Amino acid sequence: MELFSALQETYGNMLRQVLEYIDQELAKHRDKNRYCLKNKQTVRIQMLFEVEEVQRNNYFDRETSFYTL
């Protein structure tokens, strides 16, 4: 059972890192005239056996006047 718990934790950390990396890349390559970075938001993702928290950027769309994730 320890192996399963270790793999579960490793997978959760890897998924969090990948999602945060994608978010960073999106932030670098976004249309900065349209999307204004407002803040970071903690998003909770329910996985099969645990909940993982990921920090995501929250943007304001200047054209539609809506917030996006």
PDB file of N, CA and C in Angstrom:
ATOM      1  N   MET A   1       0.815  -1.193   0.000  1.00  0.00           N
ATOM      2  CA  MET A   1       0.000   0.000   0.000  1.00  0.00           C
ATOM      3  C   MET A   1       0.861   1.260   0.000  1.00  0.00           C
ATOM      4  N   GLU A   2       2.063   1.192   0.571  1.00  0.00           N
ATOM      5  CA  GLU A   2       2.945   2.358   0.573  1.00  0.00           C
ATOM      6  C   GLU A   2       3.347   2.746  -0.838  1.00  0.00           C
ATOM      7  N   LEU A   3       3.589   1.757  -1.683  1.00  0.00           N
ATOM      8  CA  LEU A   3       3.955   2.034  -3.073  1.00  0.00           C
ATOM      9  C   LEU A   3       2.822   2.788  -3.763  1.00  0.00           C
ATOM     10  N   PHE A   4       1.589   2.340  -3.570  1.00  0.00           N
ATOM     11  CA  PHE A   4       0.445   2.996  -4.181  1.00  0.00           C
ATOM     12  C   PHE A   4       0.343   4.451  -3.710  1.00  0.00           C
ATOM     13  N   SER A   5       0.514   4.691  -2.437  1.00  0.00           N
ATOM     14  CA  SER A   5       0.442   6.059  -1.893  1.00  0.00           C
ATOM     15  C   SER A   5       1.557   6.931  -2.453  1.00  0.00           C
ATOM     16  N   ALA A   6       2.750   6.367  -2.568  1.00  0.00           N
ATOM     17  CA  ALA A   6       3.880   7.115  -3.116  1.00  0.00           C
ATOM     18  C   ALA A   6       3.641   7.468  -4.584  1.00  0.00           C
ATOM     19  N   LEU A   7       3.135   6.517  -5.346  1.00  0.00           N
ATOM     20  CA  LEU A   7       2.843   6.777  -6.758  1.00  0.00           C
ATOM     21  C   LEU A   7       1.729   7.804  -6.916  1.00  0.00           C
ATOM     22  N   GLN A   8       0.736   7.710  -6.066  1.00  0.00           N
ATOM     23  CA  GLN A   8      -0.369   8.660  -6.095  1.00  0.00           C
ATOM     24  C   GLN A   8       0.129  10.079  -5.816  1.00  0.00           C
ATOM     25  N   GLU A   9       0.962  10.223  -4.814  1.00  0.00           N
ATOM     26  CA  GLU A   9       1.516  11.539  -4.479  1.00  0.00           C
ATOM     27  C   GLU A   9       2.396  12.065  -5.607  1.00  0.00           C
ATOM     28  N   THR A  10       3.231  11.191  -6.177  1.00  0.00           N
ATOM     29  CA  THR A  10       4.102  11.584  -7.281  1.00  0.00           C
ATOM     30  C   THR A  10       3.283  12.043  -8.483  1.00  0.00           C
ATOM     31  N   TYR A  11       2.253  11.272  -8.842  1.00  0.00           N
ATOM     32  CA  TYR A  11       1.397  11.634  -9.965  1.00  0.00           C
ATOM     33  C   TYR A  11       0.710  12.978  -9.712  1.00  0.00           C
ATOM     34  N   GLY A  12       0.199  13.190  -8.514  1.00  0.00           N
ATOM     35  CA  GLY A  12      -0.455  14.455  -8.180  1.00  0.00           C
ATOM     36  C   GLY A  12       0.492  15.634  -8.319  1.00  0.00           C
ATOM     37  N   ASN A  13       1.721  15.473  -7.841  1.00  0.00           N
ATOM     38  CA  ASN A  13       2.720  16.539  -7.963  1.00  0.00           C
ATOM     39  C   ASN A  13       3.079  16.798  -9.415  1.00  0.00           C
ATOM     40  N   MET A  14       3.223  15.733 -10.196  1.00  0.00           N
ATOM     41  CA  MET A  14       3.554  15.893 -11.617  1.00  0.00           C
ATOM     42  C   MET A  14       2.434  16.613 -12.354  1.00  0.00           C
ATOM     43  N   LEU A  15       1.200  16.237 -12.090  1.00  0.00           N
ATOM     44  CA  LEU A  15       0.060  16.881 -12.737  1.00  0.00           C
ATOM     45  C   LEU A  15       0.011  18.363 -12.371  1.00  0.00           C
ATOM     46  N   ARG A  16       0.219  18.683 -11.106  1.00  0.00           N
ATOM     47  CA  ARG A  16       0.215  20.082 -10.666  1.00  0.00           C
ATOM     48  C   ARG A  16       1.307  20.872 -11.379  1.00  0.00           C
ATOM     49  N   GLN A  17       2.512  20.299 -11.479  1.00  0.00           N
ATOM     50  CA  GLN A  17       3.618  20.973 -12.147  1.00  0.00           C
ATOM     51  C   GLN A  17       3.332  21.206 -13.627  1.00  0.00           C
ATOM     52  N   VAL A  18       2.749  20.220 -14.289  1.00  0.00           N
ATOM     53  CA  VAL A  18       2.424  20.363 -15.710  1.00  0.00           C
ATOM     54  C   VAL A  18       1.385  21.459 -15.904  1.00  0.00           C
ATOM     55  N   LEU A  19       0.333  21.463 -15.087  1.00  0.00           N
ATOM     56  CA  LEU A  19      -0.700  22.483 -15.220  1.00  0.00           C
ATOM     57  C   LEU A  19      -0.149  23.881 -14.940  1.00  0.00           C
ATOM     58  N   GLU A  20       0.704  24.013 -13.948  1.00  0.00           N
ATOM     59  CA  GLU A  20       1.291  25.318 -13.652  1.00  0.00           C
ATOM     60  C   GLU A  20       2.242  25.754 -14.761  1.00  0.00           C
ATOM     61  N   TYR A  21       2.974  24.816 -15.368  1.00  0.00           N
ATOM     62  CA  TYR A  21       3.853  25.140 -16.494  1.00  0.00           C
ATOM     63  C   TYR A  21       3.032  25.638 -17.690  1.00  0.00           C
ATOM     64  N   ILE A  22       1.939  24.947 -17.997  1.00  0.00           N
ATOM     65  CA  ILE A  22       1.072  25.368 -19.098  1.00  0.00           C
ATOM     66  C   ILE A  22       0.533  26.761 -18.836  1.00  0.00           C
ATOM     67  N   ASP A  23       0.140  27.026 -17.606  1.00  0.00           N
ATOM     68  CA  ASP A  23      -0.376  28.342 -17.240  1.00  0.00           C
ATOM     69  C   ASP A  23       0.691  29.423 -17.433  1.00  0.00           C
ATOM     70  N   GLN A  24       1.936  29.118 -17.072  1.00  0.00           N
ATOM     71  CA  GLN A  24       3.031  30.072 -17.266  1.00  0.00           C
ATOM     72  C   GLN A  24       3.271  30.350 -18.747  1.00  0.00           C
ATOM     73  N   GLU A  25       3.223  29.305 -19.567  1.00  0.00           N
ATOM     74  CA  GLU A  25       3.414  29.478 -21.005  1.00  0.00           C
ATOM     75  C   GLU A  25       2.285  30.307 -21.613  1.00  0.00           C
ATOM     76  N   LEU A  26       1.058  30.051 -21.187  1.00  0.00           N
ATOM     77  CA  LEU A  26      -0.064  30.858 -21.661  1.00  0.00           C
ATOM     78  C   LEU A  26       0.116  32.324 -21.269  1.00  0.00           C
ATOM     79  N   ALA A  27       0.606  32.561 -20.067  1.00  0.00           N
ATOM     80  CA  ALA A  27       0.829  33.943 -19.604  1.00  0.00           C
ATOM     81  C   ALA A  27       1.878  34.639 -20.468  1.00  0.00           C
ATOM     82  N   LYS A  28       2.913  33.920 -20.858  1.00  0.00           N
ATOM     83  CA  LYS A  28       3.977  34.512 -21.683  1.00  0.00           C
ATOM     84  C   LYS A  28       3.496  34.865 -23.085  1.00  0.00           C
ATOM     85  N   HIS A  29       2.617  34.043 -23.643  1.00  0.00           N
ATOM     86  CA  HIS A  29       2.255  34.177 -25.055  1.00  0.00           C
ATOM     87  C   HIS A  29       0.843  34.724 -25.282  1.00  0.00           C
ATOM     88  N   ARG A  30       0.212  35.231 -24.239  1.00  0.00           N
ATOM     89  CA  ARG A  30      -1.151  35.755 -24.389  1.00  0.00           C
ATOM     90  C   ARG A  30      -1.118  37.101 -25.115  1.00  0.00           C
ATOM     91  N   ASP A  31      -2.250  37.514 -25.622  1.00  0.00           N
ATOM     92  CA  ASP A  31      -2.413  38.840 -26.213  1.00  0.00           C
ATOM     93  C   ASP A  31      -2.503  39.827 -25.051  1.00  0.00           C
ATOM     94  N   LYS A  32      -1.398  40.489 -24.751  1.00  0.00           N
ATOM     95  CA  LYS A  32      -1.329  41.336 -23.554  1.00  0.00           C
ATOM     96  C   LYS A  32      -2.140  42.620 -23.691  1.00  0.00           C
ATOM     97  N   ASN A  33      -2.478  42.993 -24.907  1.00  0.00           N
ATOM     98  CA  ASN A  33      -3.364  44.148 -25.085  1.00  0.00           C
ATOM     99  C   ASN A  33      -4.803  43.797 -24.755  1.00  0.00           C
ATOM    100  N   ARG A  34      -5.155  42.521 -24.924  1.00  0.00           N
ATOM    101  CA  ARG A  34      -6.533  42.097 -24.648  1.00  0.00           C
ATOM    102  C   ARG A  34      -6.697  41.540 -23.241  1.00  0.00           C
ATOM    103  N   TYR A  35      -5.786  40.689 -22.814  1.00  0.00           N
ATOM    104  CA  TYR A  35      -5.919  39.992 -21.529  1.00  0.00           C
ATOM    105  C   TYR A  35      -4.988  40.591 -20.488  1.00  0.00           C
ATOM    106  N   CYS A  36      -5.577  41.119 -19.446  1.00  0.00           N
ATOM    107  CA  CYS A  36      -4.825  41.743 -18.360  1.00  0.00           C
ATOM    108  C   CYS A  36      -4.772  40.767 -17.182  1.00  0.00           C
ATOM    109  N   LEU A  37      -3.569  40.452 -16.715  1.00  0.00           N
ATOM    110  CA  LEU A  37      -3.411  39.561 -15.569  1.00  0.00           C
ATOM    111  C   LEU A  37      -3.883  40.279 -14.311  1.00  0.00           C
ATOM    112  N   LYS A  38      -4.857  39.682 -13.626  1.00  0.00           N
ATOM    113  CA  LYS A  38      -5.418  40.308 -12.428  1.00  0.00           C
ATOM    114  C   LYS A  38      -4.855  39.721 -11.148  1.00  0.00           C
ATOM    115  N   ASN A  39      -4.830  38.400 -11.025  1.00  0.00           N
ATOM    116  CA  ASN A  39      -4.336  37.782  -9.803  1.00  0.00           C
ATOM    117  C   ASN A  39      -4.142  36.287 -10.007  1.00  0.00           C
ATOM    118  N   LYS A  40      -3.641  35.642  -8.975  1.00  0.00           N
ATOM    119  CA  LYS A  40      -3.511  34.180  -8.958  1.00  0.00           C
ATOM    120  C   LYS A  40      -4.685  33.629  -8.166  1.00  0.00           C
ATOM    121  N   GLN A  41      -5.188  32.491  -8.617  1.00  0.00           N
ATOM    122  CA  GLN A  41      -6.313  31.867  -7.948  1.00  0.00           C
ATOM    123  C   GLN A  41      -5.973  30.407  -7.685  1.00  0.00           C
ATOM    124  N   THR A  42      -6.320  29.921  -6.499  1.00  0.00           N
ATOM    125  CA  THR A  42      -6.113  28.522  -6.174  1.00  0.00           C
ATOM    126  C   THR A  42      -7.308  27.729  -6.673  1.00  0.00           C
ATOM    127  N   VAL A  43      -7.033  26.735  -7.509  1.00  0.00           N
ATOM    128  CA  VAL A  43      -8.074  25.873  -8.059  1.00  0.00           C
ATOM    129  C   VAL A  43      -7.875  24.489  -7.470  1.00  0.00           C
ATOM    130  N   ARG A  44      -8.944  23.908  -6.964  1.00  0.00           N
ATOM    131  CA  ARG A  44      -8.883  22.554  -6.384  1.00  0.00           C
ATOM    132  C   ARG A  44      -9.407  21.564  -7.405  1.00  0.00           C
ATOM    133  N   ILE A  45      -8.594  20.557  -7.717  1.00  0.00           N
ATOM    134  CA  ILE A  45      -8.960  19.528  -8.681  1.00  0.00           C
ATOM    135  C   ILE A  45      -9.167  18.223  -7.925  1.00  0.00           C
ATOM    136  N   GLN A  46     -10.368  17.665  -8.043  1.00  0.00           N
ATOM    137  CA  GLN A  46     -10.649  16.378  -7.408  1.00  0.00           C
ATOM    138  C   GLN A  46     -10.113  15.278  -8.313  1.00  0.00           C
ATOM    139  N   MET A  47      -9.121  14.569  -7.822  1.00  0.00           N
ATOM    140  CA  MET A  47      -8.572  13.439  -8.559  1.00  0.00           C
ATOM    141  C   MET A  47      -9.183  12.168  -7.994  1.00  0.00           C
ATOM    142  N   LEU A  48      -8.760  11.049  -8.466  1.00  0.00           N
ATOM    143  CA  LEU A  48      -9.372   9.786  -8.085  1.00  0.00           C
ATOM    144  C   LEU A  48      -9.377   9.575  -6.570  1.00  0.00           C
ATOM    145  N   PHE A  49      -8.258   9.836  -5.896  1.00  0.00           N
ATOM    146  CA  PHE A  49      -8.170   9.551  -4.462  1.00  0.00           C
ATOM    147  C   PHE A  49      -7.838  10.760  -3.603  1.00  0.00           C
ATOM    148  N   GLU A  50      -7.571  11.890  -4.207  1.00  0.00           N
ATOM    149  CA  GLU A  50      -7.199  13.070  -3.416  1.00  0.00           C
ATOM    150  C   GLU A  50      -7.564  14.339  -4.167  1.00  0.00           C
ATOM    151  N   VAL A  51      -7.442  15.457  -3.479  1.00  0.00           N
ATOM    152  CA  VAL A  51      -7.668  16.772  -4.068  1.00  0.00           C
ATOM    153  C   VAL A  51      -6.310  17.435  -4.237  1.00  0.00           C
ATOM    154  N   GLU A  52      -6.062  17.979  -5.418  1.00  0.00           N
ATOM    155  CA  GLU A  52      -4.798  18.663  -5.702  1.00  0.00           C
ATOM    156  C   GLU A  52      -5.111  20.144  -5.905  1.00  0.00           C
ATOM    157  N   GLU A  53      -4.293  21.022  -5.324  1.00  0.00           N
ATOM    158  CA  GLU A  53      -4.462  22.462  -5.489  1.00  0.00           C
ATOM    159  C   GLU A  53      -3.435  22.981  -6.474  1.00  0.00           C
ATOM    160  N   VAL A  54      -3.911  23.832  -7.398  1.00  0.00           N
ATOM    161  CA  VAL A  54      -3.061  24.395  -8.446  1.00  0.00           C
ATOM    162  C   VAL A  54      -3.255  25.905  -8.446  1.00  0.00           C
ATOM    163  N   GLN A  55      -2.173  26.641  -8.596  1.00  0.00           N
ATOM    164  CA  GLN A  55      -2.246  28.093  -8.712  1.00  0.00           C
ATOM    165  C   GLN A  55      -2.425  28.448 -10.188  1.00  0.00           C
ATOM    166  N   ARG A  56      -3.507  29.153 -10.493  1.00  0.00           N
ATOM    167  CA  ARG A  56      -3.807  29.540 -11.870  1.00  0.00           C
ATOM    168  C   ARG A  56      -3.888  31.052 -11.980  1.00  0.00           C
ATOM    169  N   ASN A  57      -3.543  31.578 -13.144  1.00  0.00           N
ATOM    170  CA  ASN A  57      -3.676  33.003 -13.401  1.00  0.00           C
ATOM    171  C   ASN A  57      -5.125  33.332 -13.724  1.00  0.00           C
ATOM    172  N   ASN A  58      -5.567  34.470 -13.248  1.00  0.00           N
ATOM    173  CA  ASN A  58      -6.908  34.964 -13.522  1.00  0.00           C
ATOM    174  C   ASN A  58      -6.758  36.216 -14.379  1.00  0.00           C
ATOM    175  N   TYR A  59      -7.408  36.234 -15.547  1.00  0.00           N
ATOM    176  CA  TYR A  59      -7.273  37.337 -16.494  1.00  0.00           C
ATOM    177  C   TYR A  59      -8.581  38.091 -16.661  1.00  0.00           C
ATOM    178  N   PHE A  60      -8.428  39.366 -17.012  1.00  0.00           N
ATOM    179  CA  PHE A  60      -9.581  40.180 -17.382  1.00  0.00           C
ATOM    180  C   PHE A  60      -9.498  40.430 -18.877  1.00  0.00           C
ATOM    181  N   ASP A  61     -10.572  40.082 -19.596  1.00  0.00           N
ATOM    182  CA  ASP A  61     -10.636  40.286 -21.047  1.00  0.00           C
ATOM    183  C   ASP A  61     -11.160  41.694 -21.291  1.00  0.00           C
ATOM    184  N   ARG A  62     -10.316  42.549 -21.817  1.00  0.00           N
ATOM    185  CA  ARG A  62     -10.691  43.947 -22.024  1.00  0.00           C
ATOM    186  C   ARG A  62     -11.752  44.116 -23.107  1.00  0.00           C
ATOM    187  N   GLU A  63     -11.832  43.185 -24.054  1.00  0.00           N
ATOM    188  CA  GLU A  63     -12.818  43.298 -25.132  1.00  0.00           C
ATOM    189  C   GLU A  63     -14.216  42.891 -24.691  1.00  0.00           C
ATOM    190  N   THR A  64     -14.323  41.848 -23.889  1.00  0.00           N
ATOM    191  CA  THR A  64     -15.652  41.365 -23.467  1.00  0.00           C
ATOM    192  C   THR A  64     -16.018  41.800 -22.054  1.00  0.00           C
ATOM    193  N   SER A  65     -15.061  42.361 -21.321  1.00  0.00           N
ATOM    194  CA  SER A  65     -15.249  42.783 -19.931  1.00  0.00           C
ATOM    195  C   SER A  65     -15.630  41.634 -19.005  1.00  0.00           C
ATOM    196  N   PHE A  66     -15.068  40.444 -19.276  1.00  0.00           N
ATOM    197  CA  PHE A  66     -15.273  39.265 -18.439  1.00  0.00           C
ATOM    198  C   PHE A  66     -13.938  38.761 -17.912  1.00  0.00           C
ATOM    199  N   TYR A  67     -13.994  38.075 -16.796  1.00  0.00           N
ATOM    200  CA  TYR A  67     -12.814  37.424 -16.249  1.00  0.00           C
ATOM    201  C   TYR A  67     -12.725  36.008 -16.801  1.00  0.00           C
ATOM    202  N   THR A  68     -11.513  35.571 -17.063  1.00  0.00           N
ATOM    203  CA  THR A  68     -11.293  34.215 -17.572  1.00  0.00           C
ATOM    204  C   THR A  68     -10.256  33.525 -16.698  1.00  0.00           C
ATOM    205  N   LEU A  69     -10.202  32.220 -16.800  1.00  0.00           N
ATOM    206  CA  LEU A  69      -9.147  31.440 -16.132  1.00  0.00           C
ATOM    207  C   LEU A  69      -8.177  30.961 -17.161  1.00  0.00           C
TER     208      LEU A  69
END
